[in-house]
Amino acid sequence: MNITELTEKLLEDHNLLVKNLVRKQVFEGRNFMRVAVIEPENNDLLVGALNQLTQPKAN
């Protein structure tokens, strides 16, 4: 999963808005995203969502 797909899934499936920085010229097409969390419970939601989306799928 690339950063664009990941940021889209975070928004669609978890209602978490994360800034996709792939198109920023300074990063030259590398996969970066910007994350900002204010409340501890939102941090827990973000970490849980990232873990869920980035774990290899079992066959």
PDB file of N, CA, C and O in Angstrom:
ATOM      1  N   MET A   1       0.852  -1.167   0.000  1.00  0.00           N
ATOM      2  CA  MET A   1       0.000   0.000   0.000  1.00  0.00           C
ATOM      3  C   MET A   1       0.902   1.235   0.000  1.00  0.00           C
ATOM      4  O   MET A   1       1.803   1.343   0.829  1.00  0.00           O
ATOM      5  N   ASN A   2       0.641   2.170  -0.899  1.00  0.00           N
ATOM      6  CA  ASN A   2       1.440   3.396  -0.916  1.00  0.00           C
ATOM      7  C   ASN A   2       0.780   4.470  -0.034  1.00  0.00           C
ATOM      8  O   ASN A   2      -0.305   4.258   0.508  1.00  0.00           O
ATOM      9  N   ILE A   3       1.449   5.598   0.108  1.00  0.00           N
ATOM     10  CA  ILE A   3       0.962   6.655   1.004  1.00  0.00           C
ATOM     11  C   ILE A   3      -0.386   7.202   0.541  1.00  0.00           C
ATOM     12  O   ILE A   3      -1.271   7.470   1.357  1.00  0.00           O
ATOM     13  N   THR A   4      -0.584   7.352  -0.750  1.00  0.00           N
ATOM     14  CA  THR A   4      -1.863   7.851  -1.250  1.00  0.00           C
ATOM     15  C   THR A   4      -2.995   6.904  -0.866  1.00  0.00           C
ATOM     16  O   THR A   4      -4.035   7.337  -0.357  1.00  0.00           O
ATOM     17  N   GLU A   5      -2.798   5.627  -1.070  1.00  0.00           N
ATOM     18  CA  GLU A   5      -3.814   4.639  -0.686  1.00  0.00           C
ATOM     19  C   GLU A   5      -4.036   4.636   0.824  1.00  0.00           C
ATOM     20  O   GLU A   5      -5.174   4.564   1.283  1.00  0.00           O
ATOM     21  N   LEU A   6      -2.952   4.734   1.579  1.00  0.00           N
ATOM     22  CA  LEU A   6      -3.051   4.723   3.032  1.00  0.00           C
ATOM     23  C   LEU A   6      -3.835   5.931   3.547  1.00  0.00           C
ATOM     24  O   LEU A   6      -4.733   5.783   4.377  1.00  0.00           O
ATOM     25  N   THR A   7      -3.524   7.114   3.053  1.00  0.00           N
ATOM     26  CA  THR A   7      -4.239   8.303   3.519  1.00  0.00           C
ATOM     27  C   THR A   7      -5.711   8.248   3.125  1.00  0.00           C
ATOM     28  O   THR A   7      -6.575   8.676   3.890  1.00  0.00           O
ATOM     29  N   GLU A   8      -6.009   7.710   1.947  1.00  0.00           N
ATOM     30  CA  GLU A   8      -7.413   7.558   1.533  1.00  0.00           C
ATOM     31  C   GLU A   8      -8.153   6.574   2.433  1.00  0.00           C
ATOM     32  O   GLU A   8      -9.292   6.824   2.834  1.00  0.00           O
ATOM     33  N   LYS A   9      -7.529   5.455   2.755  1.00  0.00           N
ATOM     34  CA  LYS A   9      -8.165   4.452   3.630  1.00  0.00           C
ATOM     35  C   LYS A   9      -8.362   4.999   5.042  1.00  0.00           C
ATOM     36  O   LYS A   9      -9.373   4.719   5.683  1.00  0.00           O
ATOM     37  N   LEU A  10      -7.394   5.757   5.545  1.00  0.00           N
ATOM     38  CA  LEU A  10      -7.541   6.350   6.879  1.00  0.00           C
ATOM     39  C   LEU A  10      -8.759   7.266   6.926  1.00  0.00           C
ATOM     40  O   LEU A  10      -9.504   7.267   7.903  1.00  0.00           O
ATOM     41  N   LEU A  11      -8.977   8.030   5.863  1.00  0.00           N
ATOM     42  CA  LEU A  11     -10.127   8.924   5.828  1.00  0.00           C
ATOM     43  C   LEU A  11     -11.425   8.151   5.626  1.00  0.00           C
ATOM     44  O   LEU A  11     -12.382   8.329   6.377  1.00  0.00           O
ATOM     45  N   GLU A  12     -11.460   7.275   4.638  1.00  0.00           N
ATOM     46  CA  GLU A  12     -12.689   6.545   4.294  1.00  0.00           C
ATOM     47  C   GLU A  12     -13.125   5.567   5.384  1.00  0.00           C
ATOM     48  O   GLU A  12     -14.303   5.519   5.734  1.00  0.00           O
ATOM     49  N   ASP A  13     -12.187   4.810   5.912  1.00  0.00           N
ATOM     50  CA  ASP A  13     -12.534   3.734   6.841  1.00  0.00           C
ATOM     51  C   ASP A  13     -12.490   4.143   8.312  1.00  0.00           C
ATOM     52  O   ASP A  13     -13.139   3.507   9.139  1.00  0.00           O
ATOM     53  N   HIS A  14     -11.713   5.190   8.633  1.00  0.00           N
ATOM     54  CA  HIS A  14     -11.500   5.525  10.043  1.00  0.00           C
ATOM     55  C   HIS A  14     -11.794   6.988  10.377  1.00  0.00           C
ATOM     56  O   HIS A  14     -11.593   7.418  11.505  1.00  0.00           O
ATOM     57  N   ASN A  15     -12.205   7.760   9.365  1.00  0.00           N
ATOM     58  CA  ASN A  15     -12.524   9.180   9.547  1.00  0.00           C
ATOM     59  C   ASN A  15     -11.337   9.958  10.131  1.00  0.00           C
ATOM     60  O   ASN A  15     -11.504  10.855  10.952  1.00  0.00           O
ATOM     61  N   LEU A  16     -10.123   9.603   9.697  1.00  0.00           N
ATOM     62  CA  LEU A  16      -8.899  10.271  10.128  1.00  0.00           C
ATOM     63  C   LEU A  16      -8.280  10.973   8.926  1.00  0.00           C
ATOM     64  O   LEU A  16      -7.942  10.341   7.927  1.00  0.00           O
ATOM     65  N   LEU A  17      -8.139  12.281   9.018  1.00  0.00           N
ATOM     66  CA  LEU A  17      -7.571  13.070   7.929  1.00  0.00           C
ATOM     67  C   LEU A  17      -6.064  13.212   8.144  1.00  0.00           C
ATOM     68  O   LEU A  17      -5.616  13.746   9.157  1.00  0.00           O
ATOM     69  N   VAL A  18      -5.293  12.708   7.197  1.00  0.00           N
ATOM     70  CA  VAL A  18      -3.836  12.748   7.243  1.00  0.00           C
ATOM     71  C   VAL A  18      -3.367  13.400   5.948  1.00  0.00           C
ATOM     72  O   VAL A  18      -3.863  13.084   4.869  1.00  0.00           O
ATOM     73  N   LYS A  19      -2.432  14.320   6.039  1.00  0.00           N
ATOM     74  CA  LYS A  19      -1.951  15.056   4.870  1.00  0.00           C
ATOM     75  C   LYS A  19      -0.969  14.216   4.063  1.00  0.00           C
ATOM     76  O   LYS A  19       0.052  13.759   4.562  1.00  0.00           O
ATOM     77  N   ASN A  20      -1.304  13.989   2.802  1.00  0.00           N
ATOM     78  CA  ASN A  20      -0.451  13.267   1.863  1.00  0.00           C
ATOM     79  C   ASN A  20       0.551  14.271   1.277  1.00  0.00           C
ATOM     80  O   ASN A  20       0.152  15.267   0.685  1.00  0.00           O
ATOM     81  N   LEU A  21       1.853  14.011   1.425  1.00  0.00           N
ATOM     82  CA  LEU A  21       2.886  14.935   0.947  1.00  0.00           C
ATOM     83  C   LEU A  21       3.631  14.411  -0.277  1.00  0.00           C
ATOM     84  O   LEU A  21       4.661  14.972  -0.652  1.00  0.00           O
ATOM     85  N   VAL A  22       3.127  13.397  -0.922  1.00  0.00           N
ATOM     86  CA  VAL A  22       3.806  12.798  -2.073  1.00  0.00           C
ATOM     87  C   VAL A  22       4.032  13.818  -3.185  1.00  0.00           C
ATOM     88  O   VAL A  22       5.074  13.818  -3.829  1.00  0.00           O
ATOM     89  N   ARG A  23       3.094  14.711  -3.393  1.00  0.00           N
ATOM     90  CA  ARG A  23       3.201  15.667  -4.507  1.00  0.00           C
ATOM     91  C   ARG A  23       4.019  16.916  -4.186  1.00  0.00           C
ATOM     92  O   ARG A  23       4.240  17.737  -5.061  1.00  0.00           O
ATOM     93  N   LYS A  24       4.471  17.070  -2.959  1.00  0.00           N
ATOM     94  CA  LYS A  24       5.303  18.221  -2.607  1.00  0.00           C
ATOM     95  C   LYS A  24       6.653  18.094  -3.303  1.00  0.00           C
ATOM     96  O   LYS A  24       7.319  17.062  -3.207  1.00  0.00           O
ATOM     97  N   GLN A  25       7.075  19.128  -3.991  1.00  0.00           N
ATOM     98  CA  GLN A  25       8.323  19.075  -4.748  1.00  0.00           C
ATOM     99  C   GLN A  25       9.534  18.837  -3.863  1.00  0.00           C
ATOM    100  O   GLN A  25      10.475  18.167  -4.259  1.00  0.00           O
ATOM    101  N   VAL A  26       9.518  19.360  -2.672  1.00  0.00           N
ATOM    102  CA  VAL A  26      10.673  19.231  -1.788  1.00  0.00           C
ATOM    103  C   VAL A  26      10.973  17.769  -1.438  1.00  0.00           C
ATOM    104  O   VAL A  26      12.110  17.420  -1.151  1.00  0.00           O
ATOM    105  N   PHE A  27       9.951  16.905  -1.498  1.00  0.00           N
ATOM    106  CA  PHE A  27      10.147  15.493  -1.164  1.00  0.00           C
ATOM    107  C   PHE A  27      10.433  14.635  -2.387  1.00  0.00           C
ATOM    108  O   PHE A  27      10.651  13.436  -2.273  1.00  0.00           O
ATOM    109  N   GLU A  28      10.416  15.227  -3.568  1.00  0.00           N
ATOM    110  CA  GLU A  28      10.799  14.561  -4.818  1.00  0.00           C
ATOM    111  C   GLU A  28      10.121  13.213  -5.020  1.00  0.00           C
ATOM    112  O   GLU A  28      10.759  12.219  -5.334  1.00  0.00           O
ATOM    113  N   GLY A  29       8.801  13.145  -4.797  1.00  0.00           N
ATOM    114  CA  GLY A  29       8.047  11.928  -5.064  1.00  0.00           C
ATOM    115  C   GLY A  29       8.187  10.832  -4.028  1.00  0.00           C
ATOM    116  O   GLY A  29       7.652   9.756  -4.189  1.00  0.00           O
ATOM    117  N   ARG A  30       8.929  11.082  -2.964  1.00  0.00           N
ATOM    118  CA  ARG A  30       9.059  10.075  -1.908  1.00  0.00           C
ATOM    119  C   ARG A  30       7.760  10.004  -1.112  1.00  0.00           C
ATOM    120  O   ARG A  30       6.957  10.913  -1.126  1.00  0.00           O
ATOM    121  N   ASN A  31       7.550   8.912  -0.430  1.00  0.00           N
ATOM    122  CA  ASN A  31       6.307   8.677   0.306  1.00  0.00           C
ATOM    123  C   ASN A  31       6.366   9.260   1.710  1.00  0.00           C
ATOM    124  O   ASN A  31       6.928   8.645   2.619  1.00  0.00           O
ATOM    125  N   PHE A  32       5.789  10.441   1.875  1.00  0.00           N
ATOM    126  CA  PHE A  32       5.692  11.082   3.176  1.00  0.00           C
ATOM    127  C   PHE A  32       4.259  11.507   3.428  1.00  0.00           C
ATOM    128  O   PHE A  32       3.523  11.841   2.499  1.00  0.00           O
ATOM    129  N   MET A  33       3.883  11.526   4.701  1.00  0.00           N
ATOM    130  CA  MET A  33       2.601  12.074   5.103  1.00  0.00           C
ATOM    131  C   MET A  33       2.815  12.847   6.391  1.00  0.00           C
ATOM    132  O   MET A  33       3.789  12.624   7.107  1.00  0.00           O
ATOM    133  N   ARG A  34       1.923  13.802   6.651  1.00  0.00           N
ATOM    134  CA  ARG A  34       2.017  14.610   7.863  1.00  0.00           C
ATOM    135  C   ARG A  34       0.876  14.227   8.791  1.00  0.00           C
ATOM    136  O   ARG A  34      -0.279  14.130   8.374  1.00  0.00           O
ATOM    137  N   VAL A  35       1.214  14.018  10.062  1.00  0.00           N
ATOM    138  CA  VAL A  35       0.231  13.599  11.055  1.00  0.00           C
ATOM    139  C   VAL A  35       0.285  14.578  12.225  1.00  0.00           C
ATOM    140  O   VAL A  35       1.368  14.934  12.687  1.00  0.00           O
ATOM    141  N   ALA A  36      -0.879  15.015  12.676  1.00  0.00           N
ATOM    142  CA  ALA A  36      -0.964  15.857  13.869  1.00  0.00           C
ATOM    143  C   ALA A  36      -2.104  15.328  14.730  1.00  0.00           C
ATOM    144  O   ALA A  36      -3.214  15.139  14.245  1.00  0.00           O
ATOM    145  N   VAL A  37      -1.809  15.089  15.995  1.00  0.00           N
ATOM    146  CA  VAL A  37      -2.801  14.562  16.924  1.00  0.00           C
ATOM    147  C   VAL A  37      -2.783  15.432  18.172  1.00  0.00           C
ATOM    148  O   VAL A  37      -1.717  15.733  18.703  1.00  0.00           O
ATOM    149  N   ILE A  38      -3.962  15.840  18.628  1.00  0.00           N
ATOM    150  CA  ILE A  38      -4.042  16.687  19.814  1.00  0.00           C
ATOM    151  C   ILE A  38      -4.435  15.874  21.046  1.00  0.00           C
ATOM    152  O   ILE A  38      -3.783  15.948  22.082  1.00  0.00           O
ATOM    153  N   GLU A  39      -5.474  15.102  20.930  1.00  0.00           N
ATOM    154  CA  GLU A  39      -5.996  14.335  22.067  1.00  0.00           C
ATOM    155  C   GLU A  39      -5.390  12.937  22.119  1.00  0.00           C
ATOM    156  O   GLU A  39      -5.245  12.288  21.084  1.00  0.00           O
ATOM    157  N   PRO A  40      -5.055  12.445  23.314  1.00  0.00           N
ATOM    158  CA  PRO A  40      -4.489  11.094  23.430  1.00  0.00           C
ATOM    159  C   PRO A  40      -5.382  10.008  22.834  1.00  0.00           C
ATOM    160  O   PRO A  40      -4.878   9.069  22.207  1.00  0.00           O
ATOM    161  N   GLU A  41      -6.685  10.126  22.978  1.00  0.00           N
ATOM    162  CA  GLU A  41      -7.570   9.098  22.413  1.00  0.00           C
ATOM    163  C   GLU A  41      -7.532   9.099  20.886  1.00  0.00           C
ATOM    164  O   GLU A  41      -7.672   8.056  20.257  1.00  0.00           O
ATOM    165  N   ASN A  42      -7.303  10.272  20.284  1.00  0.00           N
ATOM    166  CA  ASN A  42      -7.160  10.319  18.823  1.00  0.00           C
ATOM    167  C   ASN A  42      -5.853   9.671  18.394  1.00  0.00           C
ATOM    168  O   ASN A  42      -5.779   9.053  17.332  1.00  0.00           O
ATOM    169  N   ASN A  43      -4.823   9.801  19.208  1.00  0.00           N
ATOM    170  CA  ASN A  43      -3.560   9.125  18.929  1.00  0.00           C
ATOM    171  C   ASN A  43      -3.763   7.616  18.936  1.00  0.00           C
ATOM    172  O   ASN A  43      -3.263   6.907  18.060  1.00  0.00           O
ATOM    173  N   ASP A  44      -4.511   7.120  19.921  1.00  0.00           N
ATOM    174  CA  ASP A  44      -4.799   5.686  19.997  1.00  0.00           C
ATOM    175  C   ASP A  44      -5.568   5.219  18.759  1.00  0.00           C
ATOM    176  O   ASP A  44      -5.286   4.146  18.215  1.00  0.00           O
ATOM    177  N   LEU A  45      -6.530   6.030  18.297  1.00  0.00           N
ATOM    178  CA  LEU A  45      -7.286   5.686  17.085  1.00  0.00           C
ATOM    179  C   LEU A  45      -6.368   5.622  15.867  1.00  0.00           C
ATOM    180  O   LEU A  45      -6.461   4.705  15.049  1.00  0.00           O
ATOM    181  N   LEU A  46      -5.477   6.601  15.748  1.00  0.00           N
ATOM    182  CA  LEU A  46      -4.556   6.644  14.615  1.00  0.00           C
ATOM    183  C   LEU A  46      -3.612   5.446  14.634  1.00  0.00           C
ATOM    184  O   LEU A  46      -3.435   4.779  13.613  1.00  0.00           O
ATOM    185  N   VAL A  47      -3.024   5.162  15.763  1.00  0.00           N
ATOM    186  CA  VAL A  47      -2.094   4.029  15.869  1.00  0.00           C
ATOM    187  C   VAL A  47      -2.815   2.716  15.562  1.00  0.00           C
ATOM    188  O   VAL A  47      -2.296   1.872  14.831  1.00  0.00           O
ATOM    189  N   GLY A  48      -4.017   2.546  16.090  1.00  0.00           N
ATOM    190  CA  GLY A  48      -4.794   1.338  15.803  1.00  0.00           C
ATOM    191  C   GLY A  48      -5.115   1.198  14.328  1.00  0.00           C
ATOM    192  O   GLY A  48      -4.993   0.117  13.752  1.00  0.00           O
ATOM    193  N   ALA A  49      -5.520   2.296  13.703  1.00  0.00           N
ATOM    194  CA  ALA A  49      -5.847   2.267  12.275  1.00  0.00           C
ATOM    195  C   ALA A  49      -4.609   1.953  11.441  1.00  0.00           C
ATOM    196  O   ALA A  49      -4.667   1.156  10.498  1.00  0.00           O
ATOM    197  N   LEU A  50      -3.482   2.580  11.761  1.00  0.00           N
ATOM    198  CA  LEU A  50      -2.240   2.306  11.026  1.00  0.00           C
ATOM    199  C   LEU A  50      -1.811   0.854  11.183  1.00  0.00           C
ATOM    200  O   LEU A  50      -1.395   0.219  10.208  1.00  0.00           O
ATOM    201  N   ASN A  51      -1.922   0.336  12.390  1.00  0.00           N
ATOM    202  CA  ASN A  51      -1.590  -1.082  12.610  1.00  0.00           C
ATOM    203  C   ASN A  51      -2.488  -1.987  11.781  1.00  0.00           C
ATOM    204  O   ASN A  51      -2.021  -2.940  11.149  1.00  0.00           O
ATOM    205  N   GLN A  52      -3.767  -1.699  11.782  1.00  0.00           N
ATOM    206  CA  GLN A  52      -4.726  -2.517  11.030  1.00  0.00           C
ATOM    207  C   GLN A  52      -4.436  -2.474   9.535  1.00  0.00           C
ATOM    208  O   GLN A  52      -4.446  -3.504   8.860  1.00  0.00           O
ATOM    209  N   LEU A  53      -4.174  -1.285   9.008  1.00  0.00           N
ATOM    210  CA  LEU A  53      -3.992  -1.126   7.563  1.00  0.00           C
ATOM    211  C   LEU A  53      -2.630  -1.596   7.061  1.00  0.00           C
ATOM    212  O   LEU A  53      -2.494  -1.884   5.876  1.00  0.00           O
ATOM    213  N   THR A  54      -1.640  -1.649   7.924  1.00  0.00           N
ATOM    214  CA  THR A  54      -0.294  -2.005   7.454  1.00  0.00           C
ATOM    215  C   THR A  54       0.137  -3.420   7.805  1.00  0.00           C
ATOM    216  O   THR A  54       1.218  -3.842   7.414  1.00  0.00           O
ATOM    217  N   GLN A  55      -0.695  -4.151   8.527  1.00  0.00           N
ATOM    218  CA  GLN A  55      -0.365  -5.544   8.849  1.00  0.00           C
ATOM    219  C   GLN A  55      -0.535  -6.419   7.616  1.00  0.00           C
ATOM    220  O   GLN A  55      -1.491  -6.248   6.864  1.00  0.00           O
ATOM    221  N   PRO A  56       0.394  -7.340   7.395  1.00  0.00           N
ATOM    222  CA  PRO A  56       0.230  -8.279   6.271  1.00  0.00           C
ATOM    223  C   PRO A  56      -1.051  -9.097   6.462  1.00  0.00           C
ATOM    224  O   PRO A  56      -1.389  -9.477   7.584  1.00  0.00           O
ATOM    225  N   LYS A  57      -1.739  -9.308   5.394  1.00  0.00           N
ATOM    226  CA  LYS A  57      -2.974 -10.092   5.442  1.00  0.00           C
ATOM    227  C   LYS A  57      -2.640 -11.576   5.469  1.00  0.00           C
ATOM    228  O   LYS A  57      -1.832 -12.060   4.695  1.00  0.00           O
ATOM    229  N   ALA A  58      -3.274 -12.308   6.382  1.00  0.00           N
ATOM    230  CA  ALA A  58      -3.077 -13.758   6.478  1.00  0.00           C
ATOM    231  C   ALA A  58      -3.873 -14.450   5.385  1.00  0.00           C
ATOM    232  O   ALA A  58      -4.981 -14.049   5.072  1.00  0.00           O
ATOM    233  N   ASN A  59      -3.311 -15.525   4.844  1.00  0.00           N
ATOM    234  CA  ASN A  59      -4.022 -16.292   3.804  1.00  0.00           C
ATOM    235  C   ASN A  59      -4.777 -17.444   4.401  1.00  0.00           C
ATOM    236  O   ASN A  59      -4.477 -18.133   5.214  1.00  0.00           O
TER     237      ASN A  59
END
